[in-house]
């Protein structure tokens, strides 16, 4: 573990687990805001890289870090990653400690971990984020929270350094449900933009002129403003990967089977993403739906 003795320390100690493309900048924002943050990553090299860049502390000994933490913040990959770390943390965290999980997981996992945390005198909040890598780097993430009402103010203060907006949706699991709605909406929006651009090219029109004509009207969206030009150039290296989107859509579709929601478009787009994966685009960003359409046109 390396410590920077010159960094001003707060009485509250945050353990940030998961220092990937999202977690690393989020943890750095906390440091810049004056919080005492120690980092952990399953791949120690990532934690070391973050620590060197930020002048913060890191360690590969998760259990030892947990024992001195007041807050555990998670930003990892899948349900099993969250369950593993929280299960290891529960016997070691101080009574009254708070766990904030920024990972996109199933609502059922959030509800399960909230119960287990409460039994140990701890607090658990599911707080998935939207805004992607760019939002994490700029500190402009949107957060949807499932938590005890009494803990929400505490969560707001802790996440303020990297938050543009934060809303408590309800009790445990509600934040994850809202994130599912977010991903459902994105899937349809990206497919719509991809089809509009594909149609534009097929019709022999200039993509930049069509963009100017339609983006300021009712067809305009974040996806159109930020991905039309890159899709037009067949560039798909802008953050959130197809693999992760399929994971998120799978969670939403599973939940829909339980609550009776009909997600015809989301299910279809999930199938389209599986075709993108088969094309070798598992790590392309979500706008790669356009690449699938262009590949079909060239046949």
PDB file of C-alpha atoms in Angstrom:
ATOM      1  CA  UNK A   1       0.000   0.000   0.000  1.00  0.00           C
ATOM      2  CA  UNK A   2       1.260   3.487  -0.865  1.00  0.00           C
ATOM      3  CA  UNK A   3       0.033   6.618   0.882  1.00  0.00           C
ATOM      4  CA  UNK A   4       0.505  10.267  -0.035  1.00  0.00           C
ATOM      5  CA  UNK A   5       1.143  11.979   3.313  1.00  0.00           C
ATOM      6  CA  UNK A   6       0.589  15.440   1.782  1.00  0.00           C
ATOM      7  CA  UNK A   7      -3.022  14.729   0.846  1.00  0.00           C
ATOM      8  CA  UNK A   8      -5.524  16.237   3.264  1.00  0.00           C
ATOM      9  CA  UNK A   9      -7.406  13.467   5.046  1.00  0.00           C
ATOM     10  CA  UNK A  10     -11.046  13.478   6.116  1.00  0.00           C
ATOM     11  CA  UNK A  11     -12.277  11.492   9.072  1.00  0.00           C
ATOM     12  CA  UNK A  12     -14.388   9.338   6.718  1.00  0.00           C
ATOM     13  CA  UNK A  13     -12.467   6.668   4.816  1.00  0.00           C
ATOM     14  CA  UNK A  14     -13.789   5.398   1.479  1.00  0.00           C
ATOM     15  CA  UNK A  15     -12.782   2.077  -0.042  1.00  0.00           C
ATOM     16  CA  UNK A  16     -13.433   2.233  -3.801  1.00  0.00           C
ATOM     17  CA  UNK A  17     -13.521  -1.220  -5.403  1.00  0.00           C
ATOM     18  CA  UNK A  18     -13.442  -1.423  -9.183  1.00  0.00           C
ATOM     19  CA  UNK A  19     -10.997   0.930 -10.902  1.00  0.00           C
ATOM     20  CA  UNK A  20     -11.875   0.384 -14.551  1.00  0.00           C
ATOM     21  CA  UNK A  21     -12.842   2.983 -17.145  1.00  0.00           C
ATOM     22  CA  UNK A  22     -15.718   4.161 -14.935  1.00  0.00           C
ATOM     23  CA  UNK A  23     -14.449   3.566 -11.422  1.00  0.00           C
ATOM     24  CA  UNK A  24     -10.981   5.083 -11.800  1.00  0.00           C
ATOM     25  CA  UNK A  25     -12.156   8.594 -12.726  1.00  0.00           C
ATOM     26  CA  UNK A  26     -14.976   8.442 -10.164  1.00  0.00           C
ATOM     27  CA  UNK A  27     -12.511   7.575  -7.407  1.00  0.00           C
ATOM     28  CA  UNK A  28     -10.214  10.349  -8.587  1.00  0.00           C
ATOM     29  CA  UNK A  29     -13.038  12.886  -8.356  1.00  0.00           C
ATOM     30  CA  UNK A  30     -13.541  11.863  -4.726  1.00  0.00           C
ATOM     31  CA  UNK A  31      -9.860  12.428  -4.039  1.00  0.00           C
ATOM     32  CA  UNK A  32      -9.918  15.856  -5.654  1.00  0.00           C
ATOM     33  CA  UNK A  33     -12.915  16.750  -3.497  1.00  0.00           C
ATOM     34  CA  UNK A  34     -10.841  16.040  -0.385  1.00  0.00           C
ATOM     35  CA  UNK A  35     -12.111  12.596   0.592  1.00  0.00           C
ATOM     36  CA  UNK A  36      -9.707   9.958   1.861  1.00  0.00           C
ATOM     37  CA  UNK A  37      -9.931   7.166  -0.711  1.00  0.00           C
ATOM     38  CA  UNK A  38      -8.135   3.852  -0.903  1.00  0.00           C
ATOM     39  CA  UNK A  39      -8.462   1.775  -4.061  1.00  0.00           C
ATOM     40  CA  UNK A  40      -8.928  -1.905  -4.778  1.00  0.00           C
ATOM     41  CA  UNK A  41      -9.209  -3.773  -8.052  1.00  0.00           C
ATOM     42  CA  UNK A  42      -9.408  -7.467  -8.811  1.00  0.00           C
ATOM     43  CA  UNK A  43      -6.529  -6.904 -11.255  1.00  0.00           C
ATOM     44  CA  UNK A  44      -3.883  -5.313  -9.010  1.00  0.00           C
ATOM     45  CA  UNK A  45      -2.140  -3.656 -11.965  1.00  0.00           C
ATOM     46  CA  UNK A  46      -5.150  -1.386 -12.533  1.00  0.00           C
ATOM     47  CA  UNK A  47      -5.166  -0.355  -8.896  1.00  0.00           C
ATOM     48  CA  UNK A  48      -1.427   0.341  -9.041  1.00  0.00           C
ATOM     49  CA  UNK A  49      -1.837   2.434 -12.179  1.00  0.00           C
ATOM     50  CA  UNK A  50      -4.645   4.465 -10.590  1.00  0.00           C
ATOM     51  CA  UNK A  51      -2.656   4.950  -7.382  1.00  0.00           C
ATOM     52  CA  UNK A  52       0.412   6.149  -9.267  1.00  0.00           C
ATOM     53  CA  UNK A  53      -1.628   8.616 -11.311  1.00  0.00           C
ATOM     54  CA  UNK A  54      -3.593   9.972  -8.348  1.00  0.00           C
ATOM     55  CA  UNK A  55      -1.064   9.768  -5.541  1.00  0.00           C
ATOM     56  CA  UNK A  56      -3.575   7.727  -3.528  1.00  0.00           C
ATOM     57  CA  UNK A  57      -3.416   4.475  -1.597  1.00  0.00           C
ATOM     58  CA  UNK A  58      -4.160   1.039  -2.978  1.00  0.00           C
ATOM     59  CA  UNK A  59      -3.835  -2.551  -1.840  1.00  0.00           C
ATOM     60  CA  UNK A  60      -4.591  -6.049  -3.103  1.00  0.00           C
ATOM     61  CA  UNK A  61      -5.773  -7.070   0.390  1.00  0.00           C
ATOM     62  CA  UNK A  62      -9.500  -6.353   0.166  1.00  0.00           C
ATOM     63  CA  UNK A  63     -10.329  -7.768   3.606  1.00  0.00           C
ATOM     64  CA  UNK A  64      -7.755  -5.573   5.332  1.00  0.00           C
ATOM     65  CA  UNK A  65      -9.017  -2.478   3.529  1.00  0.00           C
ATOM     66  CA  UNK A  66     -12.632  -3.202   4.464  1.00  0.00           C
ATOM     67  CA  UNK A  67     -11.847  -3.333   8.170  1.00  0.00           C
ATOM     68  CA  UNK A  68     -10.827   0.342   8.219  1.00  0.00           C
ATOM     69  CA  UNK A  69     -13.454   1.671   5.780  1.00  0.00           C
ATOM     70  CA  UNK A  70     -16.466   3.794   6.697  1.00  0.00           C
ATOM     71  CA  UNK A  71     -17.874   3.563   3.177  1.00  0.00           C
ATOM     72  CA  UNK A  72     -17.492   0.875   0.512  1.00  0.00           C
ATOM     73  CA  UNK A  73     -18.197   2.001  -3.047  1.00  0.00           C
ATOM     74  CA  UNK A  74     -18.406  -0.624  -5.792  1.00  0.00           C
ATOM     75  CA  UNK A  75     -18.162  -0.185  -9.540  1.00  0.00           C
ATOM     76  CA  UNK A  76     -17.469  -3.654 -10.884  1.00  0.00           C
ATOM     77  CA  UNK A  77     -18.893  -5.883 -13.605  1.00  0.00           C
ATOM     78  CA  UNK A  78     -21.616  -8.392 -12.870  1.00  0.00           C
ATOM     79  CA  UNK A  79     -23.919  -9.730 -10.165  1.00  0.00           C
ATOM     80  CA  UNK A  80     -21.404 -12.360  -9.117  1.00  0.00           C
ATOM     81  CA  UNK A  81     -18.646  -9.750  -8.677  1.00  0.00           C
ATOM     82  CA  UNK A  82     -20.842  -7.616  -6.415  1.00  0.00           C
ATOM     83  CA  UNK A  83     -22.065 -10.599  -4.404  1.00  0.00           C
ATOM     84  CA  UNK A  84     -18.493 -11.800  -3.873  1.00  0.00           C
ATOM     85  CA  UNK A  85     -17.163  -8.466  -2.621  1.00  0.00           C
ATOM     86  CA  UNK A  86     -20.149  -7.621  -0.426  1.00  0.00           C
ATOM     87  CA  UNK A  87     -20.180 -11.103   1.095  1.00  0.00           C
ATOM     88  CA  UNK A  88     -16.494 -10.719   1.946  1.00  0.00           C
ATOM     89  CA  UNK A  89     -17.059  -7.227   3.320  1.00  0.00           C
ATOM     90  CA  UNK A  90     -20.111  -7.802   5.534  1.00  0.00           C
ATOM     91  CA  UNK A  91     -18.324  -9.528   8.454  1.00  0.00           C
ATOM     92  CA  UNK A  92     -15.601  -6.867   8.496  1.00  0.00           C
ATOM     93  CA  UNK A  93     -17.261  -3.489   7.973  1.00  0.00           C
ATOM     94  CA  UNK A  94     -17.892  -1.257  10.972  1.00  0.00           C
ATOM     95  CA  UNK A  95     -21.453  -1.115  12.267  1.00  0.00           C
ATOM     96  CA  UNK A  96     -23.222   1.757  10.535  1.00  0.00           C
ATOM     97  CA  UNK A  97     -20.999   1.623   7.449  1.00  0.00           C
ATOM     98  CA  UNK A  98     -22.540   2.338   4.064  1.00  0.00           C
ATOM     99  CA  UNK A  99     -22.188   0.285   0.876  1.00  0.00           C
ATOM    100  CA  UNK A 100     -22.913   2.116  -2.391  1.00  0.00           C
ATOM    101  CA  UNK A 101     -23.052  -0.115  -5.441  1.00  0.00           C
ATOM    102  CA  UNK A 102     -22.698   1.678  -8.788  1.00  0.00           C
ATOM    103  CA  UNK A 103     -22.643  -1.588 -10.736  1.00  0.00           C
ATOM    104  CA  UNK A 104     -25.601  -2.405 -12.976  1.00  0.00           C
ATOM    105  CA  UNK A 105     -27.037  -5.604 -11.503  1.00  0.00           C
ATOM    106  CA  UNK A 106     -30.337  -7.387 -11.048  1.00  0.00           C
ATOM    107  CA  UNK A 107     -32.808  -5.808  -8.639  1.00  0.00           C
ATOM    108  CA  UNK A 108     -33.060  -9.129  -6.836  1.00  0.00           C
ATOM    109  CA  UNK A 109     -29.377  -9.018  -5.934  1.00  0.00           C
ATOM    110  CA  UNK A 110     -29.731  -5.479  -4.569  1.00  0.00           C
ATOM    111  CA  UNK A 111     -32.693  -6.511  -2.445  1.00  0.00           C
ATOM    112  CA  UNK A 112     -30.848  -9.581  -1.157  1.00  0.00           C
ATOM    113  CA  UNK A 113     -27.739  -7.609  -0.208  1.00  0.00           C
ATOM    114  CA  UNK A 114     -29.785  -4.877   1.455  1.00  0.00           C
ATOM    115  CA  UNK A 115     -31.350  -7.481   3.762  1.00  0.00           C
ATOM    116  CA  UNK A 116     -27.987  -9.075   4.567  1.00  0.00           C
ATOM    117  CA  UNK A 117     -26.462  -5.657   5.237  1.00  0.00           C
ATOM    118  CA  UNK A 118     -29.289  -4.629   7.542  1.00  0.00           C
ATOM    119  CA  UNK A 119     -28.814  -7.827   9.563  1.00  0.00           C
ATOM    120  CA  UNK A 120     -25.214  -6.739  10.195  1.00  0.00           C
ATOM    121  CA  UNK A 121     -26.140  -3.194  11.185  1.00  0.00           C
ATOM    122  CA  UNK A 122     -24.980  -1.837   7.826  1.00  0.00           C
ATOM    123  CA  UNK A 123     -26.638   0.131   5.013  1.00  0.00           C
ATOM    124  CA  UNK A 124     -26.748  -0.882   1.324  1.00  0.00           C
ATOM    125  CA  UNK A 125     -27.725   1.323  -1.623  1.00  0.00           C
ATOM    126  CA  UNK A 126     -28.024   0.262  -5.241  1.00  0.00           C
ATOM    127  CA  UNK A 127     -26.972   3.331  -7.217  1.00  0.00           C
ATOM    128  CA  UNK A 128     -26.332   2.477 -10.876  1.00  0.00           C
ATOM    129  CA  UNK A 129     -25.058   5.291 -13.071  1.00  0.00           C
ATOM    130  CA  UNK A 130     -25.717   6.599 -16.566  1.00  0.00           C
ATOM    131  CA  UNK A 131     -23.415   8.781 -18.611  1.00  0.00           C
ATOM    132  CA  UNK A 132     -20.730   6.360 -19.681  1.00  0.00           C
ATOM    133  CA  UNK A 133     -16.983   6.831 -19.591  1.00  0.00           C
ATOM    134  CA  UNK A 134     -17.258  10.458 -20.717  1.00  0.00           C
ATOM    135  CA  UNK A 135     -19.653  11.211 -17.862  1.00  0.00           C
ATOM    136  CA  UNK A 136     -17.380   9.528 -15.340  1.00  0.00           C
ATOM    137  CA  UNK A 137     -14.359  11.485 -16.539  1.00  0.00           C
ATOM    138  CA  UNK A 138     -16.173  14.827 -16.532  1.00  0.00           C
ATOM    139  CA  UNK A 139     -17.982  14.156 -13.227  1.00  0.00           C
ATOM    140  CA  UNK A 140     -21.375  14.414 -14.933  1.00  0.00           C
ATOM    141  CA  UNK A 141     -23.043  11.094 -14.163  1.00  0.00           C
ATOM    142  CA  UNK A 142     -26.725  10.565 -13.500  1.00  0.00           C
ATOM    143  CA  UNK A 143     -27.446   8.266 -10.567  1.00  0.00           C
ATOM    144  CA  UNK A 144     -30.675   6.426  -9.761  1.00  0.00           C
ATOM    145  CA  UNK A 145     -30.823   5.180  -6.183  1.00  0.00           C
ATOM    146  CA  UNK A 146     -32.571   2.414  -4.286  1.00  0.00           C
ATOM    147  CA  UNK A 147     -31.971   2.939  -0.570  1.00  0.00           C
ATOM    148  CA  UNK A 148     -33.356   3.673   2.849  1.00  0.00           C
ATOM    149  CA  UNK A 149     -34.736   7.203   2.824  1.00  0.00           C
ATOM    150  CA  UNK A 150     -32.640   8.099   5.857  1.00  0.00           C
ATOM    151  CA  UNK A 151     -29.406   7.311   3.995  1.00  0.00           C
ATOM    152  CA  UNK A 152     -30.102   9.314   0.859  1.00  0.00           C
ATOM    153  CA  UNK A 153     -28.616  12.626   2.018  1.00  0.00           C
ATOM    154  CA  UNK A 154     -25.435  10.784   2.959  1.00  0.00           C
ATOM    155  CA  UNK A 155     -25.310   9.177  -0.496  1.00  0.00           C
ATOM    156  CA  UNK A 156     -25.823  12.544  -2.198  1.00  0.00           C
ATOM    157  CA  UNK A 157     -22.884  14.100  -0.334  1.00  0.00           C
ATOM    158  CA  UNK A 158     -20.580  11.174  -1.048  1.00  0.00           C
ATOM    159  CA  UNK A 159     -21.335  10.991  -4.773  1.00  0.00           C
ATOM    160  CA  UNK A 160     -21.514  14.751  -5.443  1.00  0.00           C
ATOM    161  CA  UNK A 161     -17.968  14.940  -6.914  1.00  0.00           C
ATOM    162  CA  UNK A 162     -18.975  12.879  -9.953  1.00  0.00           C
ATOM    163  CA  UNK A 163     -22.719  13.491 -10.143  1.00  0.00           C
ATOM    164  CA  UNK A 164     -24.806  15.667 -12.468  1.00  0.00           C
ATOM    165  CA  UNK A 165     -28.119  14.438 -11.107  1.00  0.00           C
ATOM    166  CA  UNK A 166     -29.171  11.956  -8.445  1.00  0.00           C
ATOM    167  CA  UNK A 167     -32.683  10.764  -7.632  1.00  0.00           C
ATOM    168  CA  UNK A 168     -33.878   8.293  -5.040  1.00  0.00           C
ATOM    169  CA  UNK A 169     -36.355   6.031  -6.827  1.00  0.00           C
ATOM    170  CA  UNK A 170     -37.387   3.977  -3.809  1.00  0.00           C
ATOM    171  CA  UNK A 171     -36.201   1.158  -1.571  1.00  0.00           C
ATOM    172  CA  UNK A 172     -33.537  -1.437  -2.403  1.00  0.00           C
ATOM    173  CA  UNK A 173     -33.712  -2.605  -6.007  1.00  0.00           C
ATOM    174  CA  UNK A 174     -35.550   0.483  -7.266  1.00  0.00           C
ATOM    175  CA  UNK A 175     -32.352   2.062  -8.555  1.00  0.00           C
ATOM    176  CA  UNK A 176     -31.579  -1.036 -10.610  1.00  0.00           C
ATOM    177  CA  UNK A 177     -35.116  -1.073 -11.988  1.00  0.00           C
ATOM    178  CA  UNK A 178     -34.690   2.526 -13.141  1.00  0.00           C
ATOM    179  CA  UNK A 179     -31.362   1.638 -14.763  1.00  0.00           C
ATOM    180  CA  UNK A 180     -33.145  -1.123 -16.680  1.00  0.00           C
ATOM    181  CA  UNK A 181     -35.591   1.473 -17.994  1.00  0.00           C
ATOM    182  CA  UNK A 182     -32.602   3.618 -18.971  1.00  0.00           C
ATOM    183  CA  UNK A 183     -30.997   0.813 -20.983  1.00  0.00           C
ATOM    184  CA  UNK A 184     -34.302  -0.113 -22.628  1.00  0.00           C
ATOM    185  CA  UNK A 185     -34.697   3.482 -23.805  1.00  0.00           C
ATOM    186  CA  UNK A 186     -31.111   3.669 -25.055  1.00  0.00           C
ATOM    187  CA  UNK A 187     -31.445   0.429 -27.033  1.00  0.00           C
ATOM    188  CA  UNK A 188     -34.398   1.765 -29.001  1.00  0.00           C
ATOM    189  CA  UNK A 189     -32.798   5.184 -29.507  1.00  0.00           C
ATOM    190  CA  UNK A 190     -29.513   3.776 -30.831  1.00  0.00           C
ATOM    191  CA  UNK A 191     -31.324   1.432 -33.209  1.00  0.00           C
ATOM    192  CA  UNK A 192     -33.432   4.319 -34.468  1.00  0.00           C
ATOM    193  CA  UNK A 193     -30.392   6.499 -35.178  1.00  0.00           C
ATOM    194  CA  UNK A 194     -28.567   3.566 -36.791  1.00  0.00           C
ATOM    195  CA  UNK A 195     -31.495   2.868 -39.103  1.00  0.00           C
ATOM    196  CA  UNK A 196     -31.901   6.555 -40.006  1.00  0.00           C
ATOM    197  CA  UNK A 197     -28.225   6.813 -40.935  1.00  0.00           C
ATOM    198  CA  UNK A 198     -28.318   3.505 -42.803  1.00  0.00           C
ATOM    199  CA  UNK A 199     -31.334   4.740 -44.769  1.00  0.00           C
ATOM    200  CA  UNK A 200     -29.550   8.020 -45.485  1.00  0.00           C
ATOM    201  CA  UNK A 201     -26.550   6.214 -46.957  1.00  0.00           C
ATOM    202  CA  UNK A 202     -28.715   3.784 -48.908  1.00  0.00           C
ATOM    203  CA  UNK A 203     -30.582   6.730 -50.447  1.00  0.00           C
ATOM    204  CA  UNK A 204     -27.335   8.367 -51.552  1.00  0.00           C
ATOM    205  CA  UNK A 205     -27.780  11.394 -49.297  1.00  0.00           C
ATOM    206  CA  UNK A 206     -25.009  13.278 -47.522  1.00  0.00           C
ATOM    207  CA  UNK A 207     -25.038  12.179 -43.835  1.00  0.00           C
ATOM    208  CA  UNK A 208     -23.822  15.563 -42.573  1.00  0.00           C
ATOM    209  CA  UNK A 209     -26.590  17.448 -44.390  1.00  0.00           C
ATOM    210  CA  UNK A 210     -29.284  15.055 -43.170  1.00  0.00           C
ATOM    211  CA  UNK A 211     -27.949  15.420 -39.642  1.00  0.00           C
ATOM    212  CA  UNK A 212     -28.173  19.219 -39.866  1.00  0.00           C
ATOM    213  CA  UNK A 213     -31.711  18.935 -41.183  1.00  0.00           C
ATOM    214  CA  UNK A 214     -33.148  16.537 -38.608  1.00  0.00           C
ATOM    215  CA  UNK A 215     -31.078  16.766 -35.410  1.00  0.00           C
ATOM    216  CA  UNK A 216     -32.590  20.071 -34.260  1.00  0.00           C
ATOM    217  CA  UNK A 217     -36.151  18.810 -34.616  1.00  0.00           C
ATOM    218  CA  UNK A 218     -38.218  16.106 -32.979  1.00  0.00           C
ATOM    219  CA  UNK A 219     -35.790  13.400 -34.148  1.00  0.00           C
ATOM    220  CA  UNK A 220     -32.941  14.898 -32.160  1.00  0.00           C
ATOM    221  CA  UNK A 221     -31.439  12.981 -29.228  1.00  0.00           C
ATOM    222  CA  UNK A 222     -28.229  12.521 -27.288  1.00  0.00           C
ATOM    223  CA  UNK A 223     -27.471   9.454 -29.394  1.00  0.00           C
ATOM    224  CA  UNK A 224     -27.943  11.377 -32.642  1.00  0.00           C
ATOM    225  CA  UNK A 225     -25.867  14.352 -31.482  1.00  0.00           C
ATOM    226  CA  UNK A 226     -23.007  12.236 -30.148  1.00  0.00           C
ATOM    227  CA  UNK A 227     -22.948   9.155 -32.377  1.00  0.00           C
ATOM    228  CA  UNK A 228     -24.267  10.070 -35.852  1.00  0.00           C
ATOM    229  CA  UNK A 229     -20.933  11.428 -37.096  1.00  0.00           C
ATOM    230  CA  UNK A 230     -18.854   8.580 -35.673  1.00  0.00           C
ATOM    231  CA  UNK A 231     -21.262   5.958 -37.054  1.00  0.00           C
ATOM    232  CA  UNK A 232     -21.115   7.685 -40.451  1.00  0.00           C
ATOM    233  CA  UNK A 233     -17.345   7.119 -40.389  1.00  0.00           C
ATOM    234  CA  UNK A 234     -17.756   3.532 -39.156  1.00  0.00           C
ATOM    235  CA  UNK A 235     -15.961   4.286 -35.896  1.00  0.00           C
ATOM    236  CA  UNK A 236     -17.133   2.314 -32.879  1.00  0.00           C
ATOM    237  CA  UNK A 237     -14.635   2.943 -30.099  1.00  0.00           C
ATOM    238  CA  UNK A 238     -16.564   5.310 -27.861  1.00  0.00           C
ATOM    239  CA  UNK A 239     -17.031   3.732 -24.476  1.00  0.00           C
ATOM    240  CA  UNK A 240     -19.806   1.391 -23.405  1.00  0.00           C
ATOM    241  CA  UNK A 241     -19.207  -1.993 -25.054  1.00  0.00           C
ATOM    242  CA  UNK A 242     -21.716  -4.262 -26.770  1.00  0.00           C
ATOM    243  CA  UNK A 243     -20.878  -7.053 -24.304  1.00  0.00           C
ATOM    244  CA  UNK A 244     -21.935  -4.851 -21.387  1.00  0.00           C
ATOM    245  CA  UNK A 245     -25.085  -3.662 -23.126  1.00  0.00           C
ATOM    246  CA  UNK A 246     -26.139  -7.263 -23.727  1.00  0.00           C
ATOM    247  CA  UNK A 247     -25.547  -7.978 -20.049  1.00  0.00           C
ATOM    248  CA  UNK A 248     -27.761  -5.042 -19.084  1.00  0.00           C
ATOM    249  CA  UNK A 249     -30.503  -5.890 -21.580  1.00  0.00           C
ATOM    250  CA  UNK A 250     -30.463  -9.486 -20.340  1.00  0.00           C
ATOM    251  CA  UNK A 251     -31.123  -8.232 -16.808  1.00  0.00           C
ATOM    252  CA  UNK A 252     -34.000  -6.067 -18.057  1.00  0.00           C
ATOM    253  CA  UNK A 253     -35.547  -8.868 -20.110  1.00  0.00           C
ATOM    254  CA  UNK A 254     -35.324 -11.243 -17.144  1.00  0.00           C
ATOM    255  CA  UNK A 255     -37.088  -8.691 -14.948  1.00  0.00           C
ATOM    256  CA  UNK A 256     -39.764  -8.144 -17.615  1.00  0.00           C
ATOM    257  CA  UNK A 257     -40.586 -11.844 -17.555  1.00  0.00           C
ATOM    258  CA  UNK A 258     -41.293 -11.475 -13.843  1.00  0.00           C
ATOM    259  CA  UNK A 259     -43.317  -8.255 -13.910  1.00  0.00           C
ATOM    260  CA  UNK A 260     -45.200  -8.861 -17.150  1.00  0.00           C
ATOM    261  CA  UNK A 261     -43.712  -5.965 -19.143  1.00  0.00           C
ATOM    262  CA  UNK A 262     -43.649  -6.389 -22.934  1.00  0.00           C
ATOM    263  CA  UNK A 263     -40.240  -5.400 -24.312  1.00  0.00           C
ATOM    264  CA  UNK A 264     -40.502  -6.285 -27.992  1.00  0.00           C
ATOM    265  CA  UNK A 265     -38.033  -3.645 -29.206  1.00  0.00           C
ATOM    266  CA  UNK A 266     -35.484  -4.303 -26.452  1.00  0.00           C
ATOM    267  CA  UNK A 267     -35.609  -8.042 -27.167  1.00  0.00           C
ATOM    268  CA  UNK A 268     -35.106  -7.421 -30.880  1.00  0.00           C
ATOM    269  CA  UNK A 269     -32.192  -5.034 -30.328  1.00  0.00           C
ATOM    270  CA  UNK A 270     -30.615  -7.549 -27.955  1.00  0.00           C
ATOM    271  CA  UNK A 271     -30.754 -10.064 -30.818  1.00  0.00           C
ATOM    272  CA  UNK A 272     -29.143  -7.489 -33.135  1.00  0.00           C
ATOM    273  CA  UNK A 273     -26.332  -7.009 -30.623  1.00  0.00           C
ATOM    274  CA  UNK A 274     -25.724 -10.752 -30.619  1.00  0.00           C
ATOM    275  CA  UNK A 275     -25.153 -10.457 -34.377  1.00  0.00           C
ATOM    276  CA  UNK A 276     -22.683  -7.622 -33.750  1.00  0.00           C
ATOM    277  CA  UNK A 277     -20.826  -9.893 -31.326  1.00  0.00           C
ATOM    278  CA  UNK A 278     -20.697 -12.599 -34.011  1.00  0.00           C
ATOM    279  CA  UNK A 279     -19.166 -10.017 -36.370  1.00  0.00           C
ATOM    280  CA  UNK A 280     -16.305  -9.565 -33.899  1.00  0.00           C
ATOM    281  CA  UNK A 281     -17.755  -6.410 -32.342  1.00  0.00           C
ATOM    282  CA  UNK A 282     -18.089  -7.518 -28.732  1.00  0.00           C
ATOM    283  CA  UNK A 283     -15.911  -4.615 -27.581  1.00  0.00           C
ATOM    284  CA  UNK A 284     -17.291  -2.065 -30.037  1.00  0.00           C
ATOM    285  CA  UNK A 285     -19.528   0.575 -28.497  1.00  0.00           C
ATOM    286  CA  UNK A 286     -23.310   0.352 -28.615  1.00  0.00           C
ATOM    287  CA  UNK A 287     -23.588   2.424 -31.798  1.00  0.00           C
ATOM    288  CA  UNK A 288     -22.185  -0.612 -33.653  1.00  0.00           C
ATOM    289  CA  UNK A 289     -25.787  -1.490 -34.487  1.00  0.00           C
ATOM    290  CA  UNK A 290     -25.067   0.628 -37.570  1.00  0.00           C
ATOM    291  CA  UNK A 291     -22.174  -1.662 -38.548  1.00  0.00           C
ATOM    292  CA  UNK A 292     -24.602  -4.592 -38.590  1.00  0.00           C
ATOM    293  CA  UNK A 293     -26.913  -2.760 -40.983  1.00  0.00           C
ATOM    294  CA  UNK A 294     -24.090  -1.719 -43.274  1.00  0.00           C
ATOM    295  CA  UNK A 295     -22.782  -5.284 -43.364  1.00  0.00           C
ATOM    296  CA  UNK A 296     -26.199  -6.504 -44.460  1.00  0.00           C
ATOM    297  CA  UNK A 297     -26.374  -3.815 -47.168  1.00  0.00           C
ATOM    298  CA  UNK A 298     -23.017  -4.847 -48.636  1.00  0.00           C
ATOM    299  CA  UNK A 299     -24.088  -8.460 -49.130  1.00  0.00           C
TER     300      UNK A 299
END
